Coordinates of C-alpha atoms and ligand atoms in Angstrom, one line a residue:
M1 CA 3.8 12.3 8.1
S2 CA 3.4 11.4 11.7
T3 CA 6.1 10.1 13.6
P4 CA 6.7 6.5 12.9
R5 CA 6.5 4.1 16.3
I6 CA 8.4 0.9 16.8
L7 CA 8.4 -1.3 19.6
M8 CA 11.6 -3.0 20.2
C9 CA 13.1 -5.0 23.3
P10 CA 16.7 -4.4 24.9
P11 CA 19.0 -8.1 24.4
D12 CA 19.8 -8.0 28.2
Y13 CA 18.7 -11.9 28.1
Y14 CA 19.3 -12.6 24.5
G15 CA 20.9 -15.8 23.8
I16 CA 20.9 -19.1 21.8
E17 CA 19.1 -21.4 24.8
Y18 CA 17.2 -23.8 22.5
E19 CA 16.9 -24.6 18.8
I20 CA 13.7 -24.0 16.9
N21 CA 14.9 -23.2 13.6
P22 CA 18.0 -24.6 11.2
W23 CA 20.1 -20.9 12.2
M24 CA 20.0 -21.7 16.0
S25 CA 22.9 -23.9 17.5
R26 CA 23.7 -23.7 21.2
S27 CA 27.1 -24.8 20.5
R28 CA 27.7 -21.8 18.7
G29 CA 26.1 -19.3 21.0
S30 CA 25.9 -15.5 21.1
T31 CA 28.5 -12.8 22.5
P32 CA 26.3 -10.3 24.6
D33 CA 28.6 -7.3 24.2
R34 CA 28.5 -7.7 20.3
A35 CA 24.6 -8.6 20.3
Q36 CA 24.2 -5.2 22.9
A37 CA 26.1 -2.9 20.8
Q38 CA 24.5 -3.9 17.1
W39 CA 20.8 -4.0 18.7
Q40 CA 22.1 -0.2 19.9
A41 CA 23.1 0.9 16.8
L42 CA 19.9 -0.6 15.1
R43 CA 17.6 1.5 17.9
D44 CA 19.9 4.7 17.2
T45 CA 19.6 4.4 13.6
L46 CA 16.0 4.1 13.9
V47 CA 15.6 7.3 16.0
A48 CA 18.3 9.2 13.8
M49 CA 16.0 8.5 11.0
G50 CA 12.8 10.2 13.1
A51 CA 11.1 6.9 14.5
H52 CA 9.9 7.0 18.2
V53 CA 11.5 3.8 19.5
E54 CA 9.2 2.4 22.7
L55 CA 10.8 -0.1 24.9
L56 CA 9.5 -3.5 26.4
P57 CA 11.1 -4.7 29.5
P58 CA 13.7 -7.5 28.8
Q59 CA 12.6 -10.7 30.7
P60 CA 15.3 -13.4 32.2
G61 CA 14.4 -16.7 31.0
L62 CA 13.3 -15.4 27.2
P63 CA 16.3 -15.0 25.1
D64 CA 13.9 -14.4 21.7
L65 CA 11.9 -11.5 23.2
V66 CA 14.0 -9.1 21.1
F67 CA 12.0 -10.5 18.0
T68 CA 8.9 -8.0 18.9
A69 CA 8.1 -8.8 15.3
N70 CA 6.5 -11.9 16.5
A71 CA 4.5 -10.3 19.3
G72 CA 1.4 -10.4 17.3
L73 CA -0.4 -8.1 14.3
V74 CA -1.0 -4.6 14.7
F75 CA -4.0 -3.0 13.1
G76 CA -4.9 0.5 14.0
K77 CA -5.5 0.4 17.9
R78 CA -6.3 -3.7 17.7
F79 CA -3.5 -6.0 18.7
F80 CA -3.9 -10.0 17.9
S81 CA -1.6 -11.7 20.1
S82 CA 0.6 -14.7 18.6
R83 CA -0.1 -18.1 19.3
F84 CA 3.5 -19.7 19.2
R85 CA 3.9 -22.8 17.8
H86 CA 7.0 -23.5 20.3
E87 CA 6.4 -23.5 24.2
V88 CA 9.6 -21.5 24.8
R89 CA 8.4 -18.5 23.0
A90 CA 4.7 -18.8 23.7
R91 CA 5.8 -17.8 27.5
E92 CA 6.7 -14.6 25.6
S93 CA 2.7 -13.9 25.2
P94 CA 2.0 -12.6 28.3
Y95 CA 4.4 -10.1 28.3
F96 CA 3.5 -8.4 25.3
D97 CA -0.2 -8.7 25.9
A98 CA 0.5 -6.6 29.1
W99 CA 2.6 -3.9 27.3
F100 CA 0.0 -3.5 24.6
A101 CA -3.0 -3.6 27.1
Q102 CA -0.8 -0.6 28.8
H103 CA -0.4 1.2 26.0
G104 CA -4.0 1.5 24.9
F105 CA -4.5 -1.3 22.2
E106 CA -7.4 -3.6 22.3
V107 CA -5.6 -7.5 22.7
E108 CA -7.2 -10.0 20.9
H109 CA -6.6 -13.5 21.0
L110 CA -7.0 -16.3 17.9
P111 CA -8.9 -19.4 18.6
E112 CA -6.7 -22.1 20.6
Q113 CA -5.8 -24.4 18.1
M114 CA -4.4 -22.1 15.7
Y115 CA -0.7 -21.0 15.3
F116 CA 0.0 -17.8 14.3
E117 CA 3.4 -15.6 14.7
G118 CA 2.3 -12.0 14.2
A119 CA 4.2 -9.7 11.9
G120 CA 6.9 -12.5 11.2
D121 CA 4.2 -14.2 9.0
A122 CA 1.5 -11.4 7.9
L123 CA 2.5 -8.4 6.3
F124 CA 0.3 -5.7 4.2
C125 CA 1.3 -4.5 1.0
G126 CA -1.1 -1.9 0.3
R127 CA -4.8 -3.1 1.6
T128 CA -3.7 -7.0 1.4
L129 CA -2.3 -9.0 4.1
F130 CA 0.4 -11.4 2.8
A131 CA 0.6 -14.3 5.0
G132 CA 3.0 -17.0 5.2
Y133 CA 2.2 -20.7 6.8
R134 CA 3.2 -24.1 7.2
I135 CA 6.4 -23.8 9.1
R136 CA 5.0 -21.2 12.0
S137 CA 1.7 -20.3 11.4
D138 CA -1.4 -21.8 10.4
A139 CA -3.3 -20.9 7.2
A140 CA -6.2 -21.2 9.4
A141 CA -5.1 -18.7 11.2
H142 CA -4.7 -16.2 8.6
Q143 CA -8.2 -16.9 7.2
W144 CA -9.5 -16.2 10.7
L145 CA -7.7 -12.8 11.0
G146 CA -8.8 -12.0 7.3
S147 CA -12.6 -12.3 8.4
R148 CA -11.5 -10.2 11.7
L149 CA -10.1 -7.4 9.7
E150 CA -12.4 -7.4 6.8
R151 CA -9.2 -7.3 4.4
L152 CA -8.2 -9.8 1.5
V153 CA -5.6 -12.4 3.0
L154 CA -3.3 -14.2 0.5
P155 CA -1.6 -17.5 2.1
L156 CA 2.1 -18.1 0.9
E157 CA 3.1 -21.6 1.8
L158 CA 7.1 -21.2 3.1
V159 CA 8.6 -24.4 1.5
D160 CA 12.4 -24.0 2.7
P161 CA 12.8 -24.3 6.7
R162 CA 15.6 -21.4 6.5
F163 CA 13.3 -19.3 5.5
Y164 CA 10.6 -19.9 8.1
H165 CA 8.7 -16.6 8.7
L166 CA 7.3 -14.6 5.8
D167 CA 9.6 -11.6 7.1
T168 CA 12.9 -13.9 6.3
C169 CA 11.8 -13.9 2.6
F170 CA 9.4 -11.1 1.6
C171 CA 9.6 -7.2 2.6
P172 CA 7.0 -4.5 1.6
V173 CA 8.7 -1.7 1.1
A174 CA 5.6 0.8 -0.3
P175 CA 2.0 -0.1 -1.5
G176 CA 2.4 -2.4 -4.5
A177 CA 6.3 -2.6 -4.0
A178 CA 8.0 -5.6 -2.3
L179 CA 11.2 -7.6 -2.2
Y180 CA 11.2 -11.2 -2.2
F181 CA 13.4 -14.8 -2.4
P182 CA 11.6 -16.7 -4.8
S183 CA 12.8 -20.1 -3.8
A184 CA 11.4 -19.7 -0.3
F185 CA 8.1 -20.3 -1.8
D186 CA 6.2 -22.6 -4.0
R187 CA 5.3 -21.7 -7.7
Y188 CA 2.1 -21.4 -6.6
G189 CA 3.2 -18.7 -4.1
R190 CA 5.4 -17.1 -6.7
R191 CA 2.7 -16.4 -9.1
V192 CA 0.3 -14.9 -6.2
L193 CA 3.1 -12.7 -5.5
Q194 CA 3.8 -11.8 -9.1
T195 CA 0.1 -11.0 -9.6
H196 CA -0.6 -9.4 -6.6
V197 CA 2.2 -6.9 -6.1
D198 CA 2.8 -4.4 -8.9
R199 CA 6.8 -4.0 -8.6
L200 CA 8.7 -6.9 -7.4
L201 CA 12.6 -6.7 -6.5
T202 CA 14.2 -10.4 -6.6
V203 CA 16.7 -10.9 -4.0
G204 CA 19.3 -13.6 -4.8
E205 CA 20.1 -16.5 -2.7
D206 CA 23.7 -15.3 -1.3
E207 CA 22.2 -12.0 -0.3
A208 CA 18.8 -13.7 1.2
L209 CA 21.1 -15.9 3.3
R210 CA 22.2 -12.7 4.7
F211 CA 18.8 -11.8 5.8
A212 CA 18.2 -9.2 3.2
C213 CA 14.7 -9.2 3.1
N214 CA 14.6 -8.9 6.7
A215 CA 14.7 -5.1 6.3
V216 CA 13.5 -2.1 7.9
V217 CA 11.4 0.7 5.9
V218 CA 11.0 4.2 7.5
G219 CA 9.7 6.5 4.8
K220 CA 12.2 6.2 1.8
K221 CA 15.0 4.8 4.0
V222 CA 15.8 1.2 4.2
I223 CA 17.6 -0.6 6.7
V224 CA 19.4 -3.8 5.7
N225 CA 21.6 -6.2 7.0
A226 CA 25.2 -5.7 6.2
G227 CA 26.4 -7.6 2.8
S228 CA 23.5 -7.1 0.3
D229 CA 25.2 -5.1 -2.6
R230 CA 23.1 -6.0 -5.0
L231 CA 19.9 -5.4 -3.4
A232 CA 21.1 -2.1 -2.2
A233 CA 21.9 -0.9 -5.8
D234 CA 18.2 -2.0 -7.2
L235 CA 16.7 -0.3 -3.9
R236 CA 18.5 3.0 -4.8
G237 CA 17.3 2.6 -8.3
W238 CA 13.7 2.8 -6.8
G239 CA 14.7 6.1 -4.8
F240 CA 15.6 4.6 -1.4
D241 CA 18.3 5.5 0.8
V242 CA 19.8 2.0 2.1
V243 CA 21.7 1.8 5.5
F244 CA 23.5 -1.3 6.2
L245 CA 23.9 -2.7 9.6
E246 CA 25.6 -5.7 10.9
L247 CA 23.1 -7.9 13.0
D248 CA 24.9 -11.2 12.9
E249 CA 24.5 -11.9 16.1
F250 CA 20.9 -12.2 16.0
I251 CA 21.3 -14.1 12.6
K252 CA 22.3 -16.6 15.0
A253 CA 19.0 -17.0 16.2
G254 CA 17.3 -16.5 12.9
G255 CA 16.5 -12.9 12.6
S256 CA 17.9 -9.4 11.8
A257 CA 16.5 -6.2 11.6
K258 CA 12.9 -6.6 10.8
C259 CA 12.5 -9.2 13.3
L260 CA 13.8 -7.0 16.2
T261 CA 11.1 -4.2 15.3
L262 CA 7.3 -3.8 15.3
R263 CA 5.8 -1.1 13.8
L264 CA 3.0 0.3 15.9
D265 CA 1.6 2.7 13.7
G266 CA 1.4 0.8 10.4
E267 CA 4.1 0.0 8.1
D268 CA 4.8 2.4 5.2
A269 CA 4.1 0.1 2.7
A270 CA 0.5 -0.8 4.7
V271 CA -2.7 0.9 3.7
W272 CA -5.1 0.2 6.3
G273 CA -7.9 2.5 5.2
L274 CA -9.1 3.2 8.9
A275 CA -10.8 6.1 9.7
Ligands
LIG1 N1 14.8 -17.5 17.6 C1 13.3 -16.9 16.9 C2 12.7 -18.0 16.4 O1 13.0 -18.7 16.0 C3 13.8 -16.0 16.0 C4 12.5 -15.1 15.5 C5 12.9 -14.1 14.4 N2 11.8 -13.5 14.2 C6 11.1 -13.1 13.0 N3 10.1 -12.2 12.9 N4 11.6 -13.9 11.9 O2 11.4 -17.6 16.7

């Protein structure tokens, strides 16, 4: 197996400076030292698992730049840059675009009128791209991407504002295998998942609210936010090693492990089928 490559951004300027999802509260704020320590533990764990972690320089005034999953969608050497719904996050895009251009990716932009929030809302499981829409990304953006990538895209409507990105309620762990929190989807979305993913693990509401679905998979190892014992037992039953990390400083902004990472060489669950 080649070395997994993951993009992260240190939380030097992380904080809760605006409220764009139900998790964020400016009055509660974040604790910078704790956030730094939790982020470092995530990075160290990924490195210990054999991943190569690339760092995007943090920028003052961009508190959510730590959530590199939202930079865009990586597909081979192509990088489809996000079009954020909220202006406070759209300001991150020039930094992400510059990094990808400097690192040998071809940077592509979606048409202007379509919102798209990258790997936060678009996850490959096998050859199929599963795509969450309505709260942040637009279904039209996913269709546009599907035609560019020549891949089947299955749009899934997100119906619960607490699970506003697909990666908060769905996580592919291997081709044909994923975990999900059913009530974040409508009945049709649940049926799409049940008929297009061979093996699905159901996450309970209490664990989903601790961001259990926002997991990072590296080979047969999975990093999960602390406090998801039932999911961990199920994953062990599937042959995975589970590592718990406390990332509650980032849950204050509506993110956990997966949101803080962007896989540059293709997720383990993805089958890109590129030459
Ligand atoms: N505060 C950020 C936002 O609302 C959190 C992003 C979390 N990222 C993710 N991939 N779910 O945009």
